PDB file of C-alpha atoms and ligand atoms in Angstrom:
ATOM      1  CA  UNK A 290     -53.925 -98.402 -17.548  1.00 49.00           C
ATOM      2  CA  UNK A 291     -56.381 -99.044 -20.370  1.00 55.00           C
ATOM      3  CA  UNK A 292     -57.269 -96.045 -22.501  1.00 60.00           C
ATOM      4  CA  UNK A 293     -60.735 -94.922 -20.927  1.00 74.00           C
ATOM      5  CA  UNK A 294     -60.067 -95.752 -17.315  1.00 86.00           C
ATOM      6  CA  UNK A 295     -60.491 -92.508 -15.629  1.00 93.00           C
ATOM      7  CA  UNK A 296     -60.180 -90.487 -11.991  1.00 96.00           C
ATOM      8  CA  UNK A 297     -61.628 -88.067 -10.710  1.00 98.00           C
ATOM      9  CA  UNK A 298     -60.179 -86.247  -7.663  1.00 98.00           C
ATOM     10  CA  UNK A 299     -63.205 -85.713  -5.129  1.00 98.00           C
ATOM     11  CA  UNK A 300     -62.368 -82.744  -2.779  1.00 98.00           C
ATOM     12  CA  UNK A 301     -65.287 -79.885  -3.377  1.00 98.00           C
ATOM     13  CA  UNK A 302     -68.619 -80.151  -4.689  1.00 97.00           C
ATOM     14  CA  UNK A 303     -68.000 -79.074  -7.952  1.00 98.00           C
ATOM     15  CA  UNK A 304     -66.251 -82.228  -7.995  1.00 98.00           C
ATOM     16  CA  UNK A 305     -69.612 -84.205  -7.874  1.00 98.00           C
ATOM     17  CA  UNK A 306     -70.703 -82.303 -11.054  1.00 98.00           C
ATOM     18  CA  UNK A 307     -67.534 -83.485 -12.707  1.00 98.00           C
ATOM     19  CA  UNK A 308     -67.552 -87.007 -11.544  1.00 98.00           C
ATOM     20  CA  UNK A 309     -71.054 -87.357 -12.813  1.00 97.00           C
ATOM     21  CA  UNK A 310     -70.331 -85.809 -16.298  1.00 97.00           C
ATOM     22  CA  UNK A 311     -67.408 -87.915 -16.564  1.00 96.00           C
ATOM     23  CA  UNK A 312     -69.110 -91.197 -15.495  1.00 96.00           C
ATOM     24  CA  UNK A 313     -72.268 -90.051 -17.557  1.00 96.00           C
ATOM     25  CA  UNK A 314     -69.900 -89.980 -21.302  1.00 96.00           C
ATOM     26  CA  UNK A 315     -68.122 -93.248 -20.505  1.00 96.00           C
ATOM     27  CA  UNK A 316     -71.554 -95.034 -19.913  1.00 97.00           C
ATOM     28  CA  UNK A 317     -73.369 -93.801 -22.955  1.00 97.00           C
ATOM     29  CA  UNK A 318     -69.892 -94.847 -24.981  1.00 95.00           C
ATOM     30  CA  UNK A 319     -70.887 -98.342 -23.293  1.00 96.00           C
ATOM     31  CA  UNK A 320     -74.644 -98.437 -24.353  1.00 97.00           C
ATOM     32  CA  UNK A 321     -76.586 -97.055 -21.305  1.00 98.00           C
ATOM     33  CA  UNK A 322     -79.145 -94.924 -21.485  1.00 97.00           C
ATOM     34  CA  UNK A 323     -81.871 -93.466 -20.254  1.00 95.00           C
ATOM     35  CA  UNK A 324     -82.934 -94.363 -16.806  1.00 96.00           C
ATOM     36  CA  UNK A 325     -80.089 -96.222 -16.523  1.00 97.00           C
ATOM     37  CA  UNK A 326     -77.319 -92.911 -16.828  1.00 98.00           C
ATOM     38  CA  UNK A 327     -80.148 -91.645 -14.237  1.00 97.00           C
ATOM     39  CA  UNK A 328     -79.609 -94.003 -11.495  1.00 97.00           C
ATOM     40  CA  UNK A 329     -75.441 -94.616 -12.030  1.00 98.00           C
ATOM     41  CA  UNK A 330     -75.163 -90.705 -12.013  1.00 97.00           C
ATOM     42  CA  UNK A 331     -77.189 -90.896  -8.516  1.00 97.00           C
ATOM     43  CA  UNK A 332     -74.816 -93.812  -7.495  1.00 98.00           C
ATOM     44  CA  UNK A 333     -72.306 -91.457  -7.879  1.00 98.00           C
ATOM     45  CA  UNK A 334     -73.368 -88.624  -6.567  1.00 97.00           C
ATOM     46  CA  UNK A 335     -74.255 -90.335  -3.038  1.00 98.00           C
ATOM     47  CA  UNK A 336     -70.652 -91.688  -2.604  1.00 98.00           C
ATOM     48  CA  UNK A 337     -69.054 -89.362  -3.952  1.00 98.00           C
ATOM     49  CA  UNK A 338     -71.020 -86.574  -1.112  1.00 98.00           C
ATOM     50  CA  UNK A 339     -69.836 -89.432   1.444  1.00 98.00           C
ATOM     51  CA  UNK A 340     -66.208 -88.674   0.609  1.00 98.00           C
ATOM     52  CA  UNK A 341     -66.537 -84.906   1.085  1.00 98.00           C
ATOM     53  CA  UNK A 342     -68.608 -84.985   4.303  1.00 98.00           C
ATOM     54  CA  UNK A 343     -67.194 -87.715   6.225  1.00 98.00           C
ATOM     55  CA  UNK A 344     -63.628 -88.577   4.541  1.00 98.00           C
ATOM     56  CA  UNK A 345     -63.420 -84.704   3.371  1.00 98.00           C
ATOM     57  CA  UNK A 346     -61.277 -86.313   0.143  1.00 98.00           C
ATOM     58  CA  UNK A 347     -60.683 -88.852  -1.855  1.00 98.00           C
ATOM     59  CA  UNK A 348     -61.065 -90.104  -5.590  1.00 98.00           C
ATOM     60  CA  UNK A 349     -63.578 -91.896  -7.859  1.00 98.00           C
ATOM     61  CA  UNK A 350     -62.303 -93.571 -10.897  1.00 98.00           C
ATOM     62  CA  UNK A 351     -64.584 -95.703 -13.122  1.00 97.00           C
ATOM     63  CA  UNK A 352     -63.774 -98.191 -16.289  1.00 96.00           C
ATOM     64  CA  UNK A 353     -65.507-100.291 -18.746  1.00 96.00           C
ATOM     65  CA  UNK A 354     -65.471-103.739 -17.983  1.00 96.00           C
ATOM     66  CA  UNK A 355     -66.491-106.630 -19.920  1.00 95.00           C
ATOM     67  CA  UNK A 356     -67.800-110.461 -18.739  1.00 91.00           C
ATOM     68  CA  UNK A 357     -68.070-113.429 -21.398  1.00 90.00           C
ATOM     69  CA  UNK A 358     -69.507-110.664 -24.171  1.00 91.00           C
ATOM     70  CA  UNK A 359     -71.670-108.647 -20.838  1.00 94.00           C
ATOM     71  CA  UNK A 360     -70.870-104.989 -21.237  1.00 97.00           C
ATOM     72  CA  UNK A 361     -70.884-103.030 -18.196  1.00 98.00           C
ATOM     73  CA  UNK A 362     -68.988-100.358 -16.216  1.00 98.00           C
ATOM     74  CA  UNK A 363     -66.999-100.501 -12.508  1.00 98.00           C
ATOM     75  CA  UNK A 364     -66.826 -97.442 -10.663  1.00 98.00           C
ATOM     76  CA  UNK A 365     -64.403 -97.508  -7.582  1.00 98.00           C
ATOM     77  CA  UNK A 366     -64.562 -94.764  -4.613  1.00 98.00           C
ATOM     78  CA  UNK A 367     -61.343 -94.439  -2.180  1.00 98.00           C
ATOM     79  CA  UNK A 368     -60.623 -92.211   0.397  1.00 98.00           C
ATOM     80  CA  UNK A 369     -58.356 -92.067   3.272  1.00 98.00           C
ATOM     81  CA  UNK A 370     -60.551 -90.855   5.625  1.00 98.00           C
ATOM     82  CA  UNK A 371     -61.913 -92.235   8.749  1.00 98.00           C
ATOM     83  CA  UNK A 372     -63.440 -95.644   7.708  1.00 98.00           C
ATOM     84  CA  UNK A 373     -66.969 -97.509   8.826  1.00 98.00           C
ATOM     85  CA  UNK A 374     -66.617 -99.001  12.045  1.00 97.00           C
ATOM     86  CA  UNK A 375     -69.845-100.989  10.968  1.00 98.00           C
ATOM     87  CA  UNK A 376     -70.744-101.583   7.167  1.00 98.00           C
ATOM     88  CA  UNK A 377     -74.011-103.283   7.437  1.00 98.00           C
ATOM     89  CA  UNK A 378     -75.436-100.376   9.992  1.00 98.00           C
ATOM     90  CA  UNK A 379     -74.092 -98.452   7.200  1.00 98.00           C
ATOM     91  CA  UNK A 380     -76.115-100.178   4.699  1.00 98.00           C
ATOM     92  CA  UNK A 381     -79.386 -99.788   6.961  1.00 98.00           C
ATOM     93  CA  UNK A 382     -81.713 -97.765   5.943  1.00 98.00           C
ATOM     94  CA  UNK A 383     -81.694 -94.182   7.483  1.00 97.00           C
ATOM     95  CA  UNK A 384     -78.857 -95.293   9.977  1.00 98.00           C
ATOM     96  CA  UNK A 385     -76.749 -91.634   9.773  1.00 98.00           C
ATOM     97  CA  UNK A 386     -73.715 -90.342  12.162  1.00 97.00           C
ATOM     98  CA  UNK A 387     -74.154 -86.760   9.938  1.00 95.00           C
ATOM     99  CA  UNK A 388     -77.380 -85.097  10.403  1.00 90.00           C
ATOM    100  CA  UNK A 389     -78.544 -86.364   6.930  1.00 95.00           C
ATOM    101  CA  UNK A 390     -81.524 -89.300   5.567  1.00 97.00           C
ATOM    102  CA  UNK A 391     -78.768 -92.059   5.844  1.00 96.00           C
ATOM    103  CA  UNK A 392     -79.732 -93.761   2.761  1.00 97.00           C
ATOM    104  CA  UNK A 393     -77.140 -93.109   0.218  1.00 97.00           C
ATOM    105  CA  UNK A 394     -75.106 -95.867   0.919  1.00 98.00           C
ATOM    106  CA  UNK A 395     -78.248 -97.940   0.934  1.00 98.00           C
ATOM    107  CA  UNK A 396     -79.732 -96.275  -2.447  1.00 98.00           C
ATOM    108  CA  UNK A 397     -76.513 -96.548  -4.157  1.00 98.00           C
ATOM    109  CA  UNK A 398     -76.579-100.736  -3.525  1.00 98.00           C
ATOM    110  CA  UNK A 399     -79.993-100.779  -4.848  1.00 98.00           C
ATOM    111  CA  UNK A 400     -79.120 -98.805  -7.711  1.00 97.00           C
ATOM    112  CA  UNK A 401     -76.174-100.873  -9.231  1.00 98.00           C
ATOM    113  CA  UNK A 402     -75.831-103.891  -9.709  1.00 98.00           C
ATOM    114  CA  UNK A 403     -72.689-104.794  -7.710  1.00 98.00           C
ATOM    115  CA  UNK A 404     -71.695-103.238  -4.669  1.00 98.00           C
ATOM    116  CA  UNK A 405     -68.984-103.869  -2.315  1.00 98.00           C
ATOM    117  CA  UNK A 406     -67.209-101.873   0.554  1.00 98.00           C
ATOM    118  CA  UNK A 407     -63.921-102.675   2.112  1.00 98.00           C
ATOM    119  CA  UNK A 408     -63.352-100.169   5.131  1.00 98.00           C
ATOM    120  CA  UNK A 409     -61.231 -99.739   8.223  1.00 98.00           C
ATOM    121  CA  UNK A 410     -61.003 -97.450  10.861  1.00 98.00           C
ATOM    122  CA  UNK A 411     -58.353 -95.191  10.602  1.00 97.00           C
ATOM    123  CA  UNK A 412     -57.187 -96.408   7.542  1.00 98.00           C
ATOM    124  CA  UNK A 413     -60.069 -95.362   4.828  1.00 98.00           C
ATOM    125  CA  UNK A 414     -62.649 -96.526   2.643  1.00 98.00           C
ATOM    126  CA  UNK A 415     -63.461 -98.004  -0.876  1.00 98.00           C
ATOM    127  CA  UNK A 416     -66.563 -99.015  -2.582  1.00 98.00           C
ATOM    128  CA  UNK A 417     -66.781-100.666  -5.649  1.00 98.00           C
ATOM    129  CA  UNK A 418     -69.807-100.852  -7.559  1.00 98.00           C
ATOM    130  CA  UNK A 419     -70.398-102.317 -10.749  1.00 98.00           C
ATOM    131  CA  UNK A 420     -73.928-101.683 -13.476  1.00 98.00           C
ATOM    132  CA  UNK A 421     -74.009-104.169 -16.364  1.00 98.00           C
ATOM    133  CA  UNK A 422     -75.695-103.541 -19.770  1.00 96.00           C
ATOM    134  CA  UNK A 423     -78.891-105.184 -19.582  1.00 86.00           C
TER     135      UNK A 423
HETATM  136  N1  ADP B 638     -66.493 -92.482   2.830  1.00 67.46           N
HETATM  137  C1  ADP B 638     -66.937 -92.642   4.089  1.00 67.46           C
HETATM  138  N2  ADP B 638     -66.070 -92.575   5.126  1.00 67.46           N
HETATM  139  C2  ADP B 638     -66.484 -92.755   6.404  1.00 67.46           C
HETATM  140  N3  ADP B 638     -67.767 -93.001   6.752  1.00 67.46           N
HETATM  141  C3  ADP B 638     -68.683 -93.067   5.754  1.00 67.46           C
HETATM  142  C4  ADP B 638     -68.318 -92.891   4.384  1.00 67.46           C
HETATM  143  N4  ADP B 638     -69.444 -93.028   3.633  1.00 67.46           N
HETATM  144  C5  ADP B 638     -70.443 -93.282   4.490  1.00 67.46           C
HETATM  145  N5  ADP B 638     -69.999 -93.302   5.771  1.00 67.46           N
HETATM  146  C6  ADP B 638     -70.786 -93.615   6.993  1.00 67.46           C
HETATM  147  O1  ADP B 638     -71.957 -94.319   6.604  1.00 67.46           O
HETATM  148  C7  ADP B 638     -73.109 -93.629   7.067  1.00 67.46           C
HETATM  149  C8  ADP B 638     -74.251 -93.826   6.091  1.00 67.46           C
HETATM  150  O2  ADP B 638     -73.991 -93.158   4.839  1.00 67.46           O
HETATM  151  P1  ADP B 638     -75.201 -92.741   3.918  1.00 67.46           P
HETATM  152  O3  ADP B 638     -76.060 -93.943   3.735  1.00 67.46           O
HETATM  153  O4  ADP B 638     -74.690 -92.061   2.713  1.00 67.46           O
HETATM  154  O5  ADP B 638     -76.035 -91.742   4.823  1.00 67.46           O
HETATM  155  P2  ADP B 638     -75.740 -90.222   5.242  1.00 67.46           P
HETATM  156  O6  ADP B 638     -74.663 -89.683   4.350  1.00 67.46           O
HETATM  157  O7  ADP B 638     -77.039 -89.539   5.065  1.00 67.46           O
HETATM  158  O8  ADP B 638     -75.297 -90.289   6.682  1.00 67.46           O
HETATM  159  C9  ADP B 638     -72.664 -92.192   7.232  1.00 67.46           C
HETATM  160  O9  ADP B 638     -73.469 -91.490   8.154  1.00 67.46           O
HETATM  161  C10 ADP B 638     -71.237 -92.378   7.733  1.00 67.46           C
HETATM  162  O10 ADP B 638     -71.215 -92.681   9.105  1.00 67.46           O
HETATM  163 MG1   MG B 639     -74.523 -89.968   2.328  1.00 67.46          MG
END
């Protein structure tokens, strides 16, 4: 495994912090900044709550990837919890089975640039969501 891929175990809330301090150095290494560490630390933050509420664990682990000279960074959630019985309600706007707004999922999409979730029921869940340098 390439020398700054990284994981981060999700399983508490102080995990979140971690995750997005982790994420947060590997991007500025790449070249993001601003409003840009802003929204992937958000990204983050929204999945990575996801895994503790509805999968209760799981892992993030995040890399730098690069297309013909494009700079950008892949972040990959996985858990083994429950799975989405239906993605694209999922991706609806304000569509929640918790008691909560029901638009990380949603936010997250808007916020990177690439975003893709592979899910099944009883089996687990992993989104993979990519930002490129712009
Ligand atoms: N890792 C996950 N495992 C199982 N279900 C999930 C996971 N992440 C999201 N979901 C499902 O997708 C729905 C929408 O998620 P989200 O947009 O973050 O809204 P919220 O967390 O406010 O419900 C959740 O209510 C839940 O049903
Ligand atoms: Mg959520």
């Amino acid at each position: 495994m390439p020398d700054e891929m990284q994981q981060v175990p999700i399983r508490y809330e102080y995990d979140i912090v971690t995750a997005r301090q982790k994420v947060r150095e590997i991007a500025i290494q790449i070249g993001f900044t601003g409003s840009d560490l802003t929204l992937i630390a958000t990204a983050i933050s929204e999945i990575a709550r996801n895994i503790i509420v509805y999968a209760s664990h799981g892992e993030i682990t995040f890399n730098i990837i690069e297309n013909r000279g494009s700079k950008g960074i892949v972040i990959v959630a996985s858990d083994q919890g429950p799975g989405i019985k239906n993605i694209d309600q999922a991706l609806s706007d304000g569509f929640s089975t918790g008691k909560s707004l029901g638009l990380g999922l949603p936010g997250a999409k808007r916020l990177m640039d690439e975003f893709e979730i592979d899910s099944s029921v009883g089996v687990g869940t992993t989104i993979t969501m990519k930002k490129w340098l712009s």
